PDB file of C-alpha atoms in Angstrom:
ATOM      1  CA  MET A   1       5.286  29.177 -19.985  1.00 38.00           C
ATOM      2  CA  ALA A   2       8.746  28.541 -18.701  1.00 43.00           C
ATOM      3  CA  ILE A   3       9.404  25.408 -16.624  1.00 45.00           C
ATOM      4  CA  ARG A   4      11.187  26.115 -13.432  1.00 51.00           C
ATOM      5  CA  GLN A   5      14.839  24.866 -13.569  1.00 57.00           C
ATOM      6  CA  GLY A   6      15.188  21.583 -11.614  1.00 72.00           C
ATOM      7  CA  LEU A   7      11.440  20.910 -11.418  1.00 88.00           C
ATOM      8  CA  ASP A   8      10.304  17.712 -12.943  1.00 92.00           C
ATOM      9  CA  ALA A   9       7.530  15.209 -12.679  1.00 92.00           C
ATOM     10  CA  GLU A  10       9.235  13.118 -10.033  1.00 94.00           C
ATOM     11  CA  THR A  11      10.018  16.241  -7.931  1.00 95.00           C
ATOM     12  CA  VAL A  12       6.267  17.192  -8.204  1.00 95.00           C
ATOM     13  CA  LEU A  13       5.253  13.613  -7.231  1.00 96.00           C
ATOM     14  CA  GLN A  14       7.775  13.493  -4.160  1.00 96.00           C
ATOM     15  CA  ALA A  15       6.407  16.862  -2.997  1.00 96.00           C
ATOM     16  CA  ALA A  16       2.798  15.501  -3.283  1.00 96.00           C
ATOM     17  CA  ILE A  17       3.741  12.309  -1.357  1.00 97.00           C
ATOM     18  CA  GLU A  18       5.208  14.595   1.465  1.00 96.00           C
ATOM     19  CA  LEU A  19       2.015  16.625   1.548  1.00 96.00           C
ATOM     20  CA  ALA A  20      -0.271  13.580   1.460  1.00 96.00           C
ATOM     21  CA  ASN A  21       1.702  11.981   4.241  1.00 96.00           C
ATOM     22  CA  GLN A  22       1.444  15.114   6.337  1.00 95.00           C
ATOM     23  CA  GLN A  23      -2.223  16.049   5.569  1.00 94.00           C
ATOM     24  CA  GLY A  24      -3.917  13.116   4.072  1.00 91.00           C
ATOM     25  CA  VAL A  25      -4.472  12.467   0.414  1.00 91.00           C
ATOM     26  CA  GLU A  26      -8.073  13.901   0.474  1.00 89.00           C
ATOM     27  CA  GLN A  27      -6.675  17.276   1.781  1.00 91.00           C
ATOM     28  CA  LEU A  28      -4.107  17.337  -1.090  1.00 93.00           C
ATOM     29  CA  SER A  29      -4.751  20.194  -3.398  1.00 94.00           C
ATOM     30  CA  LEU A  30      -2.951  21.682  -6.378  1.00 95.00           C
ATOM     31  CA  ALA A  31      -2.737  25.036  -4.541  1.00 95.00           C
ATOM     32  CA  ALA A  32      -1.007  23.491  -1.597  1.00 95.00           C
ATOM     33  CA  LEU A  33       1.361  21.408  -3.873  1.00 96.00           C
ATOM     34  CA  ALA A  34       2.422  24.512  -5.742  1.00 95.00           C
ATOM     35  CA  GLY A  35       2.961  26.353  -2.443  1.00 94.00           C
ATOM     36  CA  GLN A  36       5.154  23.546  -1.281  1.00 93.00           C
ATOM     37  CA  LEU A  37       7.165  23.829  -4.488  1.00 94.00           C
ATOM     38  CA  HIS A  38       7.240  27.635  -4.422  1.00 93.00           C
ATOM     39  CA  ILE A  39       5.563  27.917  -7.807  1.00 94.00           C
ATOM     40  CA  LYS A  40       2.240  29.106  -9.204  1.00 93.00           C
ATOM     41  CA  THR A  41      -0.490  26.418  -9.526  1.00 93.00           C
ATOM     42  CA  PRO A  42      -0.617  26.655 -13.384  1.00 93.00           C
ATOM     43  CA  SER A  43       3.017  25.719 -13.490  1.00 91.00           C
ATOM     44  CA  LEU A  44       2.053  22.211 -12.201  1.00 93.00           C
ATOM     45  CA  TYR A  45       0.317  21.450 -15.438  1.00 92.00           C
ATOM     46  CA  ASN A  46       3.663  21.123 -17.140  1.00 91.00           C
ATOM     47  CA  HIS A  47       4.194  18.045 -15.143  1.00 93.00           C
ATOM     48  CA  ILE A  48       0.777  16.696 -14.241  1.00 93.00           C
ATOM     49  CA  LYS A  49      -2.582  16.702 -16.047  1.00 92.00           C
ATOM     50  CA  GLY A  50      -4.618  17.792 -12.896  1.00 92.00           C
ATOM     51  CA  LEU A  51      -5.543  16.577  -9.438  1.00 92.00           C
ATOM     52  CA  PRO A  52      -7.083  13.290 -10.600  1.00 91.00           C
ATOM     53  CA  ASP A  53      -3.831  12.501 -12.610  1.00 91.00           C
ATOM     54  CA  LEU A  54      -1.848  13.296  -9.450  1.00 94.00           C
ATOM     55  CA  ARG A  55      -3.867  11.065  -7.253  1.00 92.00           C
ATOM     56  CA  MET A  56      -3.483   8.234  -9.805  1.00 91.00           C
ATOM     57  CA  GLN A  57       0.194   8.653  -9.829  1.00 94.00           C
ATOM     58  CA  LEU A  58       0.159   8.574  -5.956  1.00 95.00           C
ATOM     59  CA  SER A  59      -2.006   5.340  -6.175  1.00 93.00           C
ATOM     60  CA  LYS A  60       0.522   3.789  -8.534  1.00 93.00           C
ATOM     61  CA  ARG A  61       3.598   4.846  -6.568  1.00 96.00           C
ATOM     62  CA  GLY A  62       2.000   3.544  -3.396  1.00 95.00           C
ATOM     63  CA  LEU A  63       1.289   0.100  -4.835  1.00 94.00           C
ATOM     64  CA  VAL A  64       4.913  -0.097  -6.261  1.00 96.00           C
ATOM     65  CA  LEU A  65       6.341   0.949  -2.931  1.00 97.00           C
ATOM     66  CA  VAL A  66       4.119  -1.434  -0.705  1.00 96.00           C
ATOM     67  CA  LYS A  67       5.173  -4.325  -2.968  1.00 97.00           C
ATOM     68  CA  GLU A  68       8.849  -3.319  -2.670  1.00 97.00           C
ATOM     69  CA  ALA A  69       8.471  -3.468   1.086  1.00 98.00           C
ATOM     70  CA  MET A  70       6.859  -6.703   1.146  1.00 97.00           C
ATOM     71  CA  ILE A  71       9.511  -8.100  -1.202  1.00 97.00           C
ATOM     72  CA  GLU A  72      12.296  -6.912   0.957  1.00 98.00           C
ATOM     73  CA  ALA A  73      10.595  -8.236   4.110  1.00 98.00           C
ATOM     74  CA  VAL A  74      10.178 -11.833   2.717  1.00 98.00           C
ATOM     75  CA  ILE A  75      13.749 -12.317   1.400  1.00 97.00           C
ATOM     76  CA  GLY A  76      14.994 -15.502   2.660  1.00 97.00           C
ATOM     77  CA  LYS A  77      11.529 -16.677   4.041  1.00 97.00           C
ATOM     78  CA  ALA A  78       9.075 -19.044   2.826  1.00 94.00           C
ATOM     79  CA  GLU A  79       5.419 -20.173   3.545  1.00 93.00           C
ATOM     80  CA  ASP A  80       4.102 -19.049   6.995  1.00 95.00           C
ATOM     81  CA  GLU A  81       7.211 -17.000   7.687  1.00 96.00           C
ATOM     82  CA  ALA A  82       7.018 -15.295   4.422  1.00 97.00           C
ATOM     83  CA  LEU A  83       3.338 -14.412   4.566  1.00 96.00           C
ATOM     84  CA  LEU A  84       3.753 -13.154   8.218  1.00 97.00           C
ATOM     85  CA  ALA A  85       6.663 -10.874   7.065  1.00 97.00           C
ATOM     86  CA  ALA A  86       4.587  -9.553   4.188  1.00 98.00           C
ATOM     87  CA  GLY A  87       1.740  -8.724   6.536  1.00 97.00           C
ATOM     88  CA  VAL A  88       3.857  -6.898   8.952  1.00 98.00           C
ATOM     89  CA  ALA A  89       5.565  -5.003   6.019  1.00 98.00           C
ATOM     90  CA  TYR A  90       2.244  -4.012   4.648  1.00 97.00           C
ATOM     91  CA  VAL A  91       1.120  -2.457   7.961  1.00 97.00           C
ATOM     92  CA  GLU A  92       4.459  -0.918   8.443  1.00 98.00           C
ATOM     93  CA  PHE A  93       4.282   0.755   5.053  1.00 97.00           C
ATOM     94  CA  ALA A  94       0.846   2.221   6.085  1.00 96.00           C
ATOM     95  CA  ARG A  95       2.231   3.583   9.282  1.00 96.00           C
ATOM     96  CA  LYS A  96       5.287   5.192   7.586  1.00 97.00           C
ATOM     97  CA  GLN A  97       3.386   6.434   4.465  1.00 96.00           C
ATOM     98  CA  PRO A  98      -0.175   7.150   5.762  1.00 95.00           C
ATOM     99  CA  GLY A  99      -1.122   9.582   2.782  1.00 94.00           C
ATOM    100  CA  LEU A 100       0.442   7.360   0.199  1.00 93.00           C
ATOM    101  CA  TYR A 101      -1.401   4.380   1.774  1.00 94.00           C
ATOM    102  CA  GLU A 102      -4.639   6.324   1.641  1.00 93.00           C
ATOM    103  CA  ALA A 103      -3.987   6.832  -2.062  1.00 92.00           C
ATOM    104  CA  ILE A 104      -3.853   3.068  -2.555  1.00 90.00           C
ATOM    105  CA  SER A 105      -7.030   2.604  -0.503  1.00 84.00           C
ATOM    106  CA  ALA A 106      -8.978   5.159  -2.619  1.00 81.00           C
ATOM    107  CA  LEU A 107      -7.839   4.054  -6.107  1.00 69.00           C
ATOM    108  CA  PRO A 108      -9.150   6.641  -8.397  1.00 67.00           C
ATOM    109  CA  ASP A 109      -9.772   4.614 -11.524  1.00 69.00           C
ATOM    110  CA  TYR A 110      -9.943   0.848 -11.252  1.00 70.00           C
ATOM    111  CA  GLU A 111     -10.033   0.627 -15.077  1.00 80.00           C
ATOM    112  CA  ASP A 112      -6.670   2.441 -15.628  1.00 85.00           C
ATOM    113  CA  PRO A 113      -4.477  -0.007 -17.450  1.00 89.00           C
ATOM    114  CA  GLU A 114      -1.236   1.081 -15.645  1.00 89.00           C
ATOM    115  CA  LEU A 115      -3.005   0.852 -12.333  1.00 88.00           C
ATOM    116  CA  LYS A 116      -4.289  -2.539 -13.103  1.00 89.00           C
ATOM    117  CA  GLU A 117      -0.960  -3.732 -14.062  1.00 93.00           C
ATOM    118  CA  VAL A 118       0.719  -2.427 -10.900  1.00 92.00           C
ATOM    119  CA  GLY A 119      -2.048  -3.959  -8.709  1.00 91.00           C
ATOM    120  CA  ALA A 120      -1.643  -7.182 -10.605  1.00 93.00           C
ATOM    121  CA  GLY A 121       1.977  -7.209  -9.769  1.00 95.00           C
ATOM    122  CA  VAL A 122       1.166  -7.092  -6.075  1.00 95.00           C
ATOM    123  CA  VAL A 123      -1.310  -9.957  -6.343  1.00 95.00           C
ATOM    124  CA  THR A 124       1.280 -12.086  -8.327  1.00 96.00           C
ATOM    125  CA  PHE A 125       3.868 -11.563  -5.759  1.00 97.00           C
ATOM    126  CA  LEU A 126       1.464 -12.781  -3.026  1.00 97.00           C
ATOM    127  CA  LEU A 127       0.508 -15.734  -5.193  1.00 97.00           C
ATOM    128  CA  ARG A 128       4.260 -16.758  -5.384  1.00 96.00           C
ATOM    129  CA  ILE A 129       4.415 -16.617  -1.641  1.00 96.00           C
ATOM    130  CA  LEU A 130       1.378 -19.015  -1.580  1.00 95.00           C
ATOM    131  CA  ALA A 131       2.635 -21.374  -4.263  1.00 95.00           C
ATOM    132  CA  PRO A 132       4.126 -23.831  -1.673  1.00 94.00           C
ATOM    133  CA  TYR A 133       0.768 -24.349  -0.113  1.00 94.00           C
ATOM    134  CA  GLY A 134      -0.476 -26.097  -3.276  1.00 93.00           C
ATOM    135  CA  LEU A 135      -3.749 -24.179  -3.489  1.00 94.00           C
ATOM    136  CA  SER A 136      -5.755 -24.015  -6.689  1.00 94.00           C
ATOM    137  CA  GLU A 137      -5.589 -20.647  -8.500  1.00 94.00           C
ATOM    138  CA  GLU A 138      -8.996 -19.786  -7.220  1.00 95.00           C
ATOM    139  CA  ASP A 139      -8.327 -20.769  -3.703  1.00 94.00           C
ATOM    140  CA  ALA A 140      -5.098 -18.871  -3.749  1.00 96.00           C
ATOM    141  CA  LEU A 141      -6.817 -15.785  -4.985  1.00 96.00           C
ATOM    142  CA  HIS A 142      -9.384 -16.033  -2.211  1.00 95.00           C
ATOM    143  CA  VAL A 143      -6.448 -16.394   0.326  1.00 95.00           C
ATOM    144  CA  VAL A 144      -4.884 -13.056  -1.218  1.00 96.00           C
ATOM    145  CA  ARG A 145      -8.224 -11.277  -0.965  1.00 95.00           C
ATOM    146  CA  GLY A 146      -8.627 -12.403   2.750  1.00 95.00           C
ATOM    147  CA  PHE A 147      -5.023 -11.433   3.489  1.00 95.00           C
ATOM    148  CA  ARG A 148      -5.445  -7.949   2.014  1.00 94.00           C
ATOM    149  CA  SER A 149      -8.759  -7.443   3.773  1.00 95.00           C
ATOM    150  CA  MET A 150      -7.113  -8.324   7.104  1.00 96.00           C
ATOM    151  CA  VAL A 151      -3.975  -6.258   6.816  1.00 96.00           C
ATOM    152  CA  HIS A 152      -5.862  -3.351   5.218  1.00 94.00           C
ATOM    153  CA  GLY A 153      -8.454  -3.476   7.953  1.00 95.00           C
ATOM    154  CA  PHE A 154      -5.766  -3.531  10.652  1.00 95.00           C
ATOM    155  CA  ALA A 155      -3.837  -0.594   8.991  1.00 95.00           C
ATOM    156  CA  SER A 156      -7.008   1.464   8.514  1.00 92.00           C
ATOM    157  CA  LEU A 157      -8.260   1.049  12.073  1.00 93.00           C
ATOM    158  CA  GLU A 158      -4.827   1.884  13.416  1.00 92.00           C
ATOM    159  CA  HIS A 159      -4.553   5.001  11.161  1.00 89.00           C
ATOM    160  CA  ARG A 160      -7.966   6.195  12.456  1.00 87.00           C
ATOM    161  CA  ASN A 161      -6.973   5.735  16.040  1.00 86.00           C
ATOM    162  CA  GLY A 162      -9.120   2.652  16.466  1.00 87.00           C
ATOM    163  CA  PHE A 163      -6.824   0.847  18.870  1.00 87.00           C
ATOM    164  CA  ARG A 164      -6.851   3.032  21.968  1.00 85.00           C
ATOM    165  CA  MET A 165      -6.144   0.296  24.603  1.00 87.00           C
ATOM    166  CA  GLY A 166      -2.654   0.066  26.001  1.00 84.00           C
ATOM    167  CA  LEU A 167      -1.957  -3.162  24.133  1.00 89.00           C
ATOM    168  CA  ASP A 168       1.033  -3.681  21.938  1.00 92.00           C
ATOM    169  CA  ARG A 169      -0.340  -3.205  18.432  1.00 94.00           C
ATOM    170  CA  ASP A 170       2.548  -5.154  16.890  1.00 94.00           C
ATOM    171  CA  GLU A 171       1.565  -8.088  19.124  1.00 95.00           C
ATOM    172  CA  SER A 172      -2.036  -7.795  17.994  1.00 95.00           C
ATOM    173  CA  LEU A 173      -0.990  -7.766  14.397  1.00 96.00           C
ATOM    174  CA  ARG A 174       1.342 -10.752  14.934  1.00 96.00           C
ATOM    175  CA  ARG A 175      -1.453 -12.718  16.680  1.00 96.00           C
ATOM    176  CA  LEU A 176      -3.964 -11.770  13.914  1.00 96.00           C
ATOM    177  CA  LEU A 177      -1.643 -12.923  11.143  1.00 96.00           C
ATOM    178  CA  GLN A 178      -0.718 -16.232  12.944  1.00 96.00           C
ATOM    179  CA  THR A 179      -4.490 -16.959  13.474  1.00 95.00           C
ATOM    180  CA  TYR A 180      -4.995 -16.518   9.741  1.00 94.00           C
ATOM    181  CA  LEU A 181      -1.952 -18.673   9.062  1.00 94.00           C
ATOM    182  CA  ARG A 182      -3.190 -21.514  11.200  1.00 94.00           C
ATOM    183  CA  GLY A 183      -6.620 -21.384   9.361  1.00 92.00           C
ATOM    184  CA  LEU A 184      -4.920 -21.374   6.061  1.00 92.00           C
ATOM    185  CA  ARG A 185      -2.760 -24.511   7.079  1.00 89.00           C
ATOM    186  CA  ALA A 186      -5.833 -26.297   8.412  1.00 88.00           C
ATOM    187  CA  ASP A 187      -7.694 -25.410   5.187  1.00 83.00           C
ATOM    188  CA  VAL A 188      -4.847 -27.088   3.014  1.00 81.00           C
ATOM    189  CA  GLY A 189      -4.490 -30.060   5.434  1.00 71.00           C
ATOM    190  CA  ARG A 190      -1.049 -28.928   6.487  1.00 51.00           C
ATOM    191  CA  GLU A 191      -1.453 -28.278  10.222  1.00 40.00           C
ATOM    192  CA  LYS A 192       1.864 -28.074  11.844  1.00 41.00           C
TER     193      LYS A 192
END
C-alpha cells in the first residue's frame, strides 16, 4: 500500500487533534479522520495502530501541551503567583483545546510507560512550584492532587456548560484558586 506523499504520523495526529477539538474525543473515529485527510481509512494504519493507539497519542500530546502552557505561564513567578498562574493556564488550555483536554481526562491506559512518564513530568513540574513551601513529599503530592482536582473540576464544569449564571468565570476561577492558596499557606504556617 502506497503512503500518500506528505502524510506522516504528525500530520495524522494534528488532524485528529482538530477533529477532537471540534467534535469531542469520544466522537473521533478513524473514518472521520480519514475523511479529514482525504484518504481511505486503511491508509491510516501506515501511521497509527488503530483508534486506541490514536487516543493514547492524543492523551500524551495533551499532557505535554498542558505542561508547556503551565510552564510558560509561571515564568518569572514564584509560590502563590506561580500556582495561581499554573491553574489559570490549565483551565485556559481546556478552553482552547477541549477535545485534547478530554483525551487527558479519559486516559486510555494508565499503565502505558510513556503515558506514565509524561504524566509524571506534569507532577514533577507542579512539585517544583511547591518546593518553596517546604512541604514533605507526601504533603506536596496531596497538594498536587487537590490542585488537579480543583482545576479539572472547574474546566469540566465549564466545558459541560455548568456555569450558566452571568458571573465572570475568570473571576470565579481566580477566587477559587486564591481560596485554595490561603488554605495552603495556613496549612504550612505561612499565612501572609
